Amino acid sequence: MNVYFHTFGCKANQYDTDLVRQAFADEGAVVVEDPAAADVAVVNSCTVTAESEAKLRSFVRRLARRGPRLETVVMGCAAALDDGRIAGLRSVRAVVGGADPGAVLRAAGMPTGVGAQHAAPLQKHAAPLPWRGFRSRGWLKIQDGCDEHCTFCATTLARGANRSRWIPELIEEAKALAAHHAEIVLTGVHIGTYGQDRAADPGPSARGSTQTGVVGRDPGAPPRGQPTLGELLEALIAAVPQVRFRLSSVEATEVDDRVARLLIEAPRHLAAHLHAPLQSGSNRVLKRMGRHWYTAESYRARIEWLAERLGGVFGLGADIIAGFPGETDADHRTTVALVEALPFTYLHVFPFSVRPDAPAAKLREQLPAAVVRDRARELRELGDAKQRAYRASRLGQSADGVVSGHGVGKVELLTQDYLSVYLPIPQWNGCPRCEVTVR
Ligand code: SF4
């Protein structure tokens, strides 16, 4: 069977796709890059906005036009919340909520009996292989799910509560990933809460795993303290010192002193980069969003504290939602002022568009589309200007680059502070990690 894969959404989704892709390869399927050559397409979906679901449906329709015999299995977050609109697409063979490789294999119609071994523990697939040709960056999913209830987000519904993986298992997986990757990105849905679901580390004898590869808590285990993201990072760096780790999206106020110390003191081991969702600079809007664990002031204080200690080399990104229901012009101006004040090096701006399952869909004072669009445009322009200014400040300086892609005649390297630097192949020494000059 020839199988084509496509992933929408976050790095946690990319990790899940890697696991499923590995499971298909283990069962003898051929992974193809061209959907026209595939018998089955597996599409990992995202549910963050109504817009992302619309993009998913249009992509599935496009796939069907590329290969009239091609059937599609849709997995992931949007699949978990499907109201029938995905399942109803002509070429869709099955909709599988979540990311259980065994379930996706069966849904794709792999021969009888195949896939049973993928239904539970995923130890066999602990280190997804670098599929898209040479890839120096690997993903390590440290937790899944989230215990918060942001009113714009349906992720909690799709992925469930916070489930953290056990540190020794993560070290084992990181070691395997290090054989193929120079950088390992710690991913998850809410990684700042890593360990909060685990009163104690259960230890090797209590090892177990759920369908998503996330280990559950063992209530009988002796308490040995609740692990934290900082402790996990320290353990990973000690066990796998040859790679650079990077945090995917993490809440600014959940960067505790342990994590901060590593960012400041161990730049070869932990990239000087945070993607810290802000969503709004207005406390009133943050409250309506259900984001109760920080304020604009506490976000600002944490970022300024870090930026001061990291000096001029600090990649800082944020997600911002423009035009949330009830956002006044004054709220928007407060957000703009905060963005101007902080050393962001890029922004991801989302015009508010919520999927119907999320509580924000029912909030009063939904804003006219033109207002949402204008506010998003202003924030994007500001983000672009800050990105250009940061890059200009780094021109001619050296950086720690890890190969992240190949173009015609050149390689792309990602620096510790999340800049892409392109190097003509004749100037590249062939090493997956090397010092480069920002140009
Ligand atoms: S913190 Fe909020 S936005 Fe992030 S996954 Fe949890 S509920 Fe969704």
Short mmCIF file of C-alpha atoms and ligand atoms in Angstrom, two decimals:
data_model
loop_
_atom_site.label_atom_id
_atom_site.label_comp_id
_atom_site.label_asym_id
_atom_site.label_seq_id
_atom_site.Cartn_x
_atom_site.Cartn_y
_atom_site.Cartn_z
CA MET A 1 0.00 0.00 0.00
CA ASN A 2 1.31 3.47 -0.90
CA VAL A 3 0.49 6.08 1.74
CA TYR A 4 0.73 9.85 1.61
CA PHE A 5 0.82 11.94 4.81
CA HIS A 6 -0.07 15.54 5.46
CA THR A 7 -0.14 17.41 8.78
CA PHE A 8 -2.07 20.50 9.82
CA GLY A 9 -1.47 22.38 13.05
CA CYS A 10 1.10 22.34 15.77
CA LYS A 11 4.33 20.46 16.41
CA ALA A 12 2.50 18.01 18.66
CA ASN A 13 0.55 17.04 15.54
CA GLN A 14 3.76 16.65 13.56
CA TYR A 15 5.05 14.30 16.22
CA ASP A 16 1.82 12.28 16.09
CA THR A 17 2.07 12.04 12.30
CA ASP A 18 5.65 10.80 12.62
CA LEU A 19 4.50 7.99 14.90
CA VAL A 20 1.69 6.97 12.57
CA ARG A 21 3.98 7.17 9.53
CA GLN A 22 6.48 4.95 11.30
CA ALA A 23 3.74 2.42 12.11
CA PHE A 24 2.72 2.22 8.43
CA ALA A 25 6.34 1.80 7.35
CA ASP A 26 6.85 -0.95 9.93
CA GLU A 27 3.90 -2.81 8.43
CA GLY A 28 5.33 -2.65 4.94
CA ALA A 29 3.50 0.36 3.54
CA VAL A 30 5.42 2.62 1.18
CA VAL A 31 5.42 6.28 2.19
CA VAL A 32 5.12 8.50 -0.89
CA GLU A 33 5.60 12.24 -1.29
CA ASP A 34 3.12 12.60 -4.16
CA PRO A 35 -0.57 12.04 -3.41
CA ALA A 36 -1.14 10.99 -7.03
CA ALA A 37 1.02 7.91 -6.31
CA ALA A 38 -0.86 6.98 -3.13
CA ASP A 39 -3.64 4.47 -2.41
CA VAL A 40 -4.45 6.13 0.90
CA ALA A 41 -3.82 9.60 2.28
CA VAL A 42 -3.58 10.15 6.04
CA VAL A 43 -4.33 13.74 7.01
CA ASN A 44 -3.69 14.84 10.59
CA SER A 45 -6.13 17.63 11.39
CA CYS A 46 -6.18 20.71 13.62
CA THR A 47 -9.18 22.28 15.30
CA VAL A 48 -7.81 25.57 16.57
CA THR A 49 -10.17 27.74 14.49
CA ALA A 50 -13.10 27.30 12.15
CA GLU A 51 -10.72 28.49 9.44
CA SER A 52 -8.31 25.59 10.05
CA GLU A 53 -11.15 23.13 9.61
CA ALA A 54 -12.27 24.82 6.40
CA LYS A 55 -8.69 24.53 5.10
CA LEU A 56 -8.67 20.84 6.03
CA ARG A 57 -11.87 20.14 4.10
CA SER A 58 -10.67 22.00 1.06
CA PHE A 59 -7.34 20.12 1.19
CA VAL A 60 -9.16 16.77 1.31
CA ARG A 61 -11.25 17.81 -1.71
CA ARG A 62 -8.08 18.80 -3.58
CA LEU A 63 -6.52 15.43 -2.77
CA ALA A 64 -9.54 13.69 -4.27
CA ARG A 65 -9.07 15.66 -7.49
CA ARG A 66 -5.37 14.64 -7.66
CA GLY A 67 -6.15 10.93 -7.42
CA PRO A 68 -9.70 9.79 -8.16
CA ARG A 69 -9.01 6.39 -6.52
CA LEU A 70 -7.37 7.93 -3.50
CA GLU A 71 -9.12 7.42 -0.18
CA THR A 72 -8.40 9.60 2.82
CA VAL A 73 -8.23 8.85 6.53
CA VAL A 74 -8.57 12.00 8.64
CA MET A 75 -7.07 11.74 12.13
CA GLY A 76 -6.32 14.23 14.93
CA CYS A 77 -8.12 17.01 16.77
CA ALA A 78 -10.69 18.11 14.17
CA ALA A 79 -11.47 14.44 13.51
CA ALA A 80 -12.18 13.97 17.24
CA LEU A 81 -14.79 16.74 17.13
CA ASP A 82 -16.22 16.03 13.68
CA ASP A 83 -19.89 16.82 13.36
CA GLY A 84 -20.15 14.84 10.13
CA ARG A 85 -18.80 17.47 7.76
CA ILE A 86 -15.43 15.70 7.43
CA ALA A 87 -16.87 12.19 7.35
CA GLY A 88 -19.32 13.36 4.69
CA LEU A 89 -16.61 14.30 2.18
CA ARG A 90 -16.76 11.98 -0.81
CA SER A 91 -13.20 10.61 -0.63
CA VAL A 92 -13.05 10.19 3.14
CA ARG A 93 -12.73 6.55 4.06
CA ALA A 94 -12.63 7.03 7.84
CA VAL A 95 -12.40 9.68 10.55
CA VAL A 96 -10.23 8.70 13.51
CA GLY A 97 -10.21 11.06 16.50
CA GLY A 98 -6.85 11.30 18.23
CA ALA A 99 -3.57 9.79 17.11
CA ASP A 100 -3.60 6.07 17.89
CA PRO A 101 -1.43 4.46 15.15
CA GLY A 102 -3.24 1.12 15.47
CA ALA A 103 -6.61 2.77 14.88
CA VAL A 104 -5.30 4.66 11.84
CA LEU A 105 -3.72 1.51 10.39
CA ARG A 106 -7.00 -0.37 10.73
CA ALA A 107 -9.00 2.53 9.33
CA ALA A 108 -6.71 2.60 6.30
CA GLY A 109 -7.50 -1.06 5.64
CA MET A 110 -4.13 -2.64 6.31
CA PRO A 111 -4.42 -6.46 6.07
CA THR A 112 -6.22 -8.36 8.85
CA GLY A 113 -4.29 -8.65 12.08
CA VAL A 114 -1.90 -5.92 11.14
CA GLY A 115 -1.99 -3.01 13.50
CA ALA A 116 -2.92 -4.98 16.59
CA GLN A 117 0.57 -4.43 17.94
CA HIS A 118 0.12 -0.69 17.51
CA ALA A 119 -3.05 -0.51 19.56
CA ALA A 120 -1.34 0.02 22.88
CA PRO A 121 2.23 0.75 23.93
CA LEU A 122 4.29 2.54 21.34
CA GLN A 123 7.77 1.67 22.52
CA LYS A 124 8.54 0.30 19.07
CA HIS A 125 7.91 3.75 17.63
CA ALA A 126 9.71 5.71 20.29
CA ALA A 127 11.95 7.47 17.78
CA PRO A 128 10.14 8.57 14.64
CA LEU A 129 12.51 8.42 11.71
CA PRO A 130 13.48 11.49 9.69
CA TRP A 131 11.11 11.07 6.79
CA ARG A 132 11.19 14.12 4.60
CA GLY A 133 14.67 13.36 3.40
CA PHE A 134 17.39 14.70 5.66
CA ARG A 135 15.92 16.44 8.66
CA SER A 136 18.05 17.64 11.53
CA ARG A 137 15.21 18.62 13.85
CA GLY A 138 13.16 16.04 15.68
CA TRP A 139 10.08 16.32 17.90
CA LEU A 140 9.72 14.88 21.37
CA LYS A 141 6.19 14.99 22.78
CA ILE A 142 6.51 15.34 26.54
CA GLN A 143 2.83 15.61 27.40
CA ASP A 144 -0.56 15.70 25.78
CA GLY A 145 -3.80 17.46 26.67
CA CYS A 146 -4.52 20.53 28.78
CA ASP A 147 -6.36 21.21 32.05
CA GLU A 148 -7.27 24.79 31.11
CA HIS A 149 -10.44 25.94 29.42
CA CYS A 150 -9.60 28.93 27.26
CA THR A 151 -12.88 30.02 25.77
CA PHE A 152 -11.53 30.15 22.18
CA CYS A 153 -9.96 26.70 22.28
CA ALA A 154 -11.50 23.29 21.63
CA THR A 155 -8.20 21.49 22.14
CA THR A 156 -9.17 20.40 25.63
CA LEU A 157 -12.23 18.69 24.17
CA ALA A 158 -10.21 17.04 21.41
CA ARG A 159 -7.14 15.98 23.39
CA GLY A 160 -8.36 15.64 26.97
CA ALA A 161 -6.62 16.45 30.23
CA ASN A 162 -2.90 16.95 30.84
CA ARG A 163 -0.99 13.64 30.69
CA SER A 164 2.77 13.89 31.17
CA ARG A 165 5.20 11.24 30.07
CA TRP A 166 7.66 9.63 32.39
CA ILE A 167 11.20 11.15 32.41
CA PRO A 168 13.19 7.91 31.84
CA GLU A 169 11.00 7.08 28.83
CA LEU A 170 11.59 10.55 27.41
CA ILE A 171 15.34 10.22 27.92
CA GLU A 172 15.31 6.90 26.08
CA GLU A 173 13.39 8.46 23.20
CA ALA A 174 15.65 11.53 23.13
CA LYS A 175 18.72 9.29 22.89
CA ALA A 176 17.20 7.49 19.91
CA LEU A 177 16.25 10.80 18.27
CA ALA A 178 19.77 12.12 18.81
CA ALA A 179 21.08 9.47 16.43
CA HIS A 180 19.31 11.31 13.58
CA HIS A 181 18.81 14.86 14.78
CA ALA A 182 20.96 17.76 15.95
CA GLU A 183 18.02 19.54 17.53
CA ILE A 184 15.11 18.10 19.50
CA VAL A 185 12.00 20.23 19.99
CA LEU A 186 10.01 19.52 23.14
CA THR A 187 6.38 19.59 22.09
CA GLY A 188 3.01 19.06 23.65
CA VAL A 189 -0.25 20.90 24.08
CA HIS A 190 0.56 22.79 27.31
CA ILE A 191 4.18 21.95 28.13
CA GLY A 192 4.52 24.46 30.96
CA THR A 193 2.26 22.21 33.04
CA TYR A 194 4.53 19.23 32.48
CA GLY A 195 4.43 16.95 35.51
CA GLN A 196 1.49 18.61 37.26
CA ASP A 197 -0.67 15.55 36.67
CA ARG A 198 1.92 13.31 38.27
CA ALA A 199 2.11 13.36 42.04
CA ALA A 200 5.20 11.17 41.73
CA ASP A 201 7.41 9.54 39.17
CA PRO A 202 6.24 5.92 39.12
CA GLY A 203 9.63 4.43 38.29
CA PRO A 204 10.46 1.71 35.78
CA SER A 205 8.42 -1.07 37.41
CA ALA A 206 5.25 0.89 36.97
CA ARG A 207 5.87 1.65 33.33
CA GLY A 208 2.78 1.77 31.18
CA SER A 209 1.39 3.62 28.24
CA THR A 210 -1.86 4.81 26.76
CA GLN A 211 -2.88 4.74 23.14
CA THR A 212 -1.31 8.10 22.53
CA GLY A 213 1.99 6.94 23.96
CA VAL A 214 1.50 9.03 27.09
CA VAL A 215 2.17 7.24 30.30
CA GLY A 216 -0.56 7.37 32.92
CA ARG A 217 -0.04 7.94 36.63
CA ASP A 218 0.42 4.90 38.87
CA PRO A 219 -1.49 5.59 42.07
CA GLY A 220 0.46 2.93 43.94
CA ALA A 221 3.88 4.39 43.21
CA PRO A 222 5.87 5.84 46.12
CA PRO A 223 5.90 9.64 46.03
CA ARG A 224 9.23 10.95 44.76
CA GLY A 225 8.16 14.48 44.04
CA GLN A 226 6.29 15.97 41.13
CA PRO A 227 8.56 16.41 38.10
CA THR A 228 8.65 19.83 36.44
CA LEU A 229 9.58 21.04 32.98
CA GLY A 230 12.87 22.36 34.40
CA GLU A 231 13.75 19.02 35.94
CA LEU A 232 12.90 17.23 32.74
CA LEU A 233 15.14 19.60 30.77
CA GLU A 234 18.03 19.12 33.20
CA ALA A 235 17.69 15.36 32.92
CA LEU A 236 17.52 15.47 29.12
CA ILE A 237 20.53 17.77 28.82
CA ALA A 238 22.57 15.58 31.17
CA ALA A 239 21.66 12.41 29.26
CA VAL A 240 21.85 13.80 25.71
CA PRO A 241 24.35 16.67 25.82
CA GLN A 242 25.24 16.48 22.13
CA VAL A 243 21.93 17.91 20.85
CA ARG A 244 20.32 21.30 21.20
CA PHE A 245 16.88 21.25 22.79
CA ARG A 246 14.23 23.82 22.00
CA LEU A 247 10.93 24.51 23.71
CA SER A 248 7.89 24.70 21.48
CA SER A 249 5.08 27.00 22.60
CA VAL A 250 5.29 27.66 26.37
CA GLU A 251 3.42 30.13 28.55
CA ALA A 252 5.71 33.00 29.65
CA THR A 253 4.72 32.78 33.31
CA GLU A 254 5.34 29.03 33.30
CA VAL A 255 9.02 29.52 32.47
CA ASP A 256 10.20 28.91 36.01
CA ASP A 257 13.64 29.79 37.39
CA ARG A 258 15.07 26.38 36.51
CA VAL A 259 14.07 26.71 32.86
CA ALA A 260 15.19 30.34 32.80
CA ARG A 261 18.62 29.38 34.21
CA LEU A 262 19.10 26.84 31.42
CA LEU A 263 18.05 29.36 28.76
CA ILE A 264 20.57 31.86 30.13
CA GLU A 265 23.46 29.59 31.13
CA ALA A 266 23.28 26.68 28.70
CA PRO A 267 22.77 28.19 25.24
CA ARG A 268 24.40 25.21 23.45
CA HIS A 269 21.91 22.88 25.13
CA LEU A 270 18.70 24.94 25.18
CA ALA A 271 17.98 27.35 22.35
CA ALA A 272 17.52 31.00 23.32
CA HIS A 273 14.01 31.08 21.96
CA LEU A 274 10.54 31.20 23.46
CA HIS A 275 7.24 31.11 21.71
CA ALA A 276 5.08 32.48 24.51
CA PRO A 277 1.37 32.87 23.66
CA LEU A 278 0.15 36.33 24.64
CA GLN A 279 -3.30 36.28 22.96
CA SER A 280 -4.11 39.78 24.23
CA GLY A 281 -2.41 42.62 26.06
CA SER A 282 -5.68 43.60 27.76
CA ASN A 283 -6.42 42.00 31.13
CA ARG A 284 -10.14 42.43 30.49
CA VAL A 285 -9.88 40.40 27.27
CA LEU A 286 -7.59 37.81 28.87
CA LYS A 287 -10.28 37.29 31.48
CA ARG A 288 -12.95 36.78 28.80
CA MET A 289 -10.59 34.32 27.14
CA GLY A 290 -10.39 32.33 30.38
CA ARG A 291 -6.64 32.86 30.62
CA HIS A 292 -6.56 33.36 34.37
CA TRP A 293 -2.94 32.35 35.12
CA TYR A 294 -1.30 35.56 33.92
CA THR A 295 -1.92 39.22 33.30
CA ALA A 296 -0.37 41.58 30.81
CA GLU A 297 1.84 42.82 33.67
CA SER A 298 3.08 39.37 34.77
CA TYR A 299 3.72 38.36 31.14
CA ARG A 300 5.67 41.56 30.55
CA ALA A 301 7.67 41.21 33.78
CA ARG A 302 8.76 37.65 32.97
CA ILE A 303 9.75 38.47 29.40
CA GLU A 304 11.65 41.63 30.37
CA TRP A 305 13.50 39.76 33.13
CA LEU A 306 14.57 37.08 30.66
CA ALA A 307 15.40 39.46 27.82
CA GLU A 308 17.66 41.51 30.07
CA ARG A 309 19.66 38.41 31.00
CA LEU A 310 19.77 36.92 27.51
CA GLY A 311 21.22 40.09 26.00
CA GLY A 312 20.57 40.77 22.35
CA VAL A 313 20.24 37.14 21.21
CA PHE A 314 16.74 36.02 22.07
CA GLY A 315 14.11 34.71 19.65
CA LEU A 316 10.72 35.69 21.02
CA GLY A 317 7.43 34.87 19.35
CA ALA A 318 3.82 35.02 20.43
CA ASP A 319 0.34 34.09 19.32
CA ILE A 320 -2.14 36.94 19.41
CA ILE A 321 -5.85 36.81 18.68
CA ALA A 322 -7.20 39.98 17.07
CA GLY A 323 -10.82 41.00 17.48
CA PHE A 324 -11.87 38.66 20.28
CA PRO A 325 -15.57 39.17 21.17
CA GLY A 326 -15.97 42.25 23.34
CA GLU A 327 -12.49 43.61 22.53
CA THR A 328 -12.78 47.40 22.46
CA ASP A 329 -10.59 49.74 20.52
CA ALA A 330 -8.90 50.63 23.83
CA ASP A 331 -8.20 46.92 24.46
CA HIS A 332 -6.67 46.60 21.02
CA ARG A 333 -4.50 49.69 21.58
CA THR A 334 -3.30 48.17 24.88
CA THR A 335 -2.24 45.04 23.01
CA VAL A 336 -0.46 47.09 20.35
CA ALA A 337 1.37 49.07 23.07
CA LEU A 338 2.51 45.89 24.82
CA VAL A 339 3.74 44.38 21.56
CA GLU A 340 5.64 47.57 20.80
CA ALA A 341 7.25 47.52 24.25
CA LEU A 342 8.44 43.91 24.27
CA PRO A 343 11.33 42.49 22.20
CA PHE A 344 9.26 40.23 19.95
CA THR A 345 11.13 38.88 16.96
CA TYR A 346 8.02 37.56 15.19
CA LEU A 347 4.28 37.25 15.80
CA HIS A 348 1.58 34.79 14.83
CA VAL A 349 -1.58 36.84 14.56
CA PHE A 350 -4.96 35.11 14.27
CA PRO A 351 -8.06 37.08 13.34
CA PHE A 352 -10.71 35.73 15.72
CA SER A 353 -12.64 32.90 14.12
CA VAL A 354 -13.77 30.24 16.47
CA ARG A 355 -15.09 26.76 15.84
CA PRO A 356 -18.65 26.26 17.12
CA ASP A 357 -17.65 23.86 19.95
CA ALA A 358 -15.58 26.54 21.70
CA PRO A 359 -17.39 28.65 24.35
CA ALA A 360 -16.25 31.92 22.73
CA ALA A 361 -18.65 31.23 19.88
CA LYS A 362 -21.47 32.00 22.31
CA LEU A 363 -19.94 35.16 23.80
CA ARG A 364 -21.82 38.38 23.19
CA GLU A 365 -20.33 41.34 21.33
CA GLN A 366 -18.88 39.43 18.38
CA LEU A 367 -17.10 42.05 16.29
CA PRO A 368 -17.75 42.93 12.64
CA ALA A 369 -15.43 41.03 10.27
CA ALA A 370 -13.90 44.26 8.95
CA VAL A 371 -12.86 45.35 12.46
CA VAL A 372 -11.31 41.96 13.17
CA ARG A 373 -9.46 42.07 9.85
CA ASP A 374 -8.13 45.60 10.37
CA ARG A 375 -6.87 44.87 13.87
CA ALA A 376 -5.19 41.66 12.67
CA ARG A 377 -3.55 43.55 9.83
CA GLU A 378 -2.18 46.22 12.16
CA LEU A 379 -0.71 43.59 14.49
CA ARG A 380 0.77 41.63 11.59
CA GLU A 381 2.42 44.73 10.21
CA LEU A 382 3.84 45.49 13.62
CA GLY A 383 5.08 41.91 13.95
CA ASP A 384 6.70 42.07 10.52
CA ALA A 385 8.45 45.35 11.39
CA LYS A 386 9.78 43.88 14.63
CA GLN A 387 10.97 40.79 12.77
CA ARG A 388 12.87 42.93 10.25
CA ALA A 389 14.39 45.06 13.00
CA TYR A 390 15.58 42.03 14.94
CA ARG A 391 17.12 40.44 11.89
CA ALA A 392 18.88 43.69 11.05
CA SER A 393 20.30 43.76 14.57
CA ARG A 394 21.77 40.28 14.05
CA LEU A 395 23.23 40.83 10.56
CA GLY A 396 26.88 39.83 10.37
CA GLN A 397 26.80 38.12 13.76
CA SER A 398 27.55 34.45 14.22
CA ALA A 399 24.88 31.97 15.21
CA ASP A 400 24.50 28.32 16.15
CA GLY A 401 22.74 26.83 13.09
CA VAL A 402 20.99 23.48 12.70
CA VAL A 403 19.99 22.30 9.24
CA SER A 404 16.22 22.53 8.91
CA GLY A 405 15.72 22.10 5.18
CA HIS A 406 17.17 21.96 1.70
CA GLY A 407 16.44 24.25 -1.23
CA VAL A 408 17.85 24.29 -4.75
CA GLY A 409 21.59 24.70 -4.29
CA LYS A 410 21.33 25.75 -0.67
CA VAL A 411 20.61 24.53 2.83
CA GLU A 412 18.42 26.26 5.38
CA LEU A 413 19.76 26.49 8.91
CA LEU A 414 17.75 27.47 11.93
CA THR A 415 19.61 29.53 14.49
CA GLN A 416 19.19 29.30 18.25
CA ASP A 417 17.08 32.47 18.15
CA TYR A 418 14.79 31.12 15.41
CA LEU A 419 16.18 32.85 12.35
CA SER A 420 16.44 31.03 9.05
CA VAL A 421 19.84 31.43 7.40
CA TYR A 422 20.43 30.11 3.88
CA LEU A 423 23.83 28.80 2.92
CA PRO A 424 24.93 27.91 -0.63
CA ILE A 425 25.77 24.20 -0.64
CA PRO A 426 29.46 24.79 -1.63
CA GLN A 427 29.86 26.84 1.57
CA TRP A 428 28.28 24.17 3.78
CA ASN A 429 30.60 21.72 5.51
CA GLY A 430 27.97 18.96 5.46
CA CYS A 431 27.51 19.05 9.20
CA PRO A 432 23.91 19.10 10.57
CA ARG A 433 24.95 21.74 13.12
CA CYS A 434 27.45 24.47 12.41
CA GLU A 435 28.31 28.06 13.13
CA VAL A 436 26.84 30.44 10.55
CA THR A 437 26.83 34.14 9.94
CA VAL A 438 23.42 35.78 9.87
CA ARG A 439 22.96 37.41 6.48
S1 SF4 B 1 -3.85 26.69 27.51
FE1 SF4 B 1 -5.78 27.34 26.60
S2 SF4 B 1 -5.27 27.64 24.40
FE2 SF4 B 1 -3.66 26.36 25.29
S3 SF4 B 1 -4.35 24.27 24.85
FE3 SF4 B 1 -5.02 24.80 26.94
S4 SF4 B 1 -7.14 25.51 26.66
FE4 SF4 B 1 -6.14 25.55 24.62
#
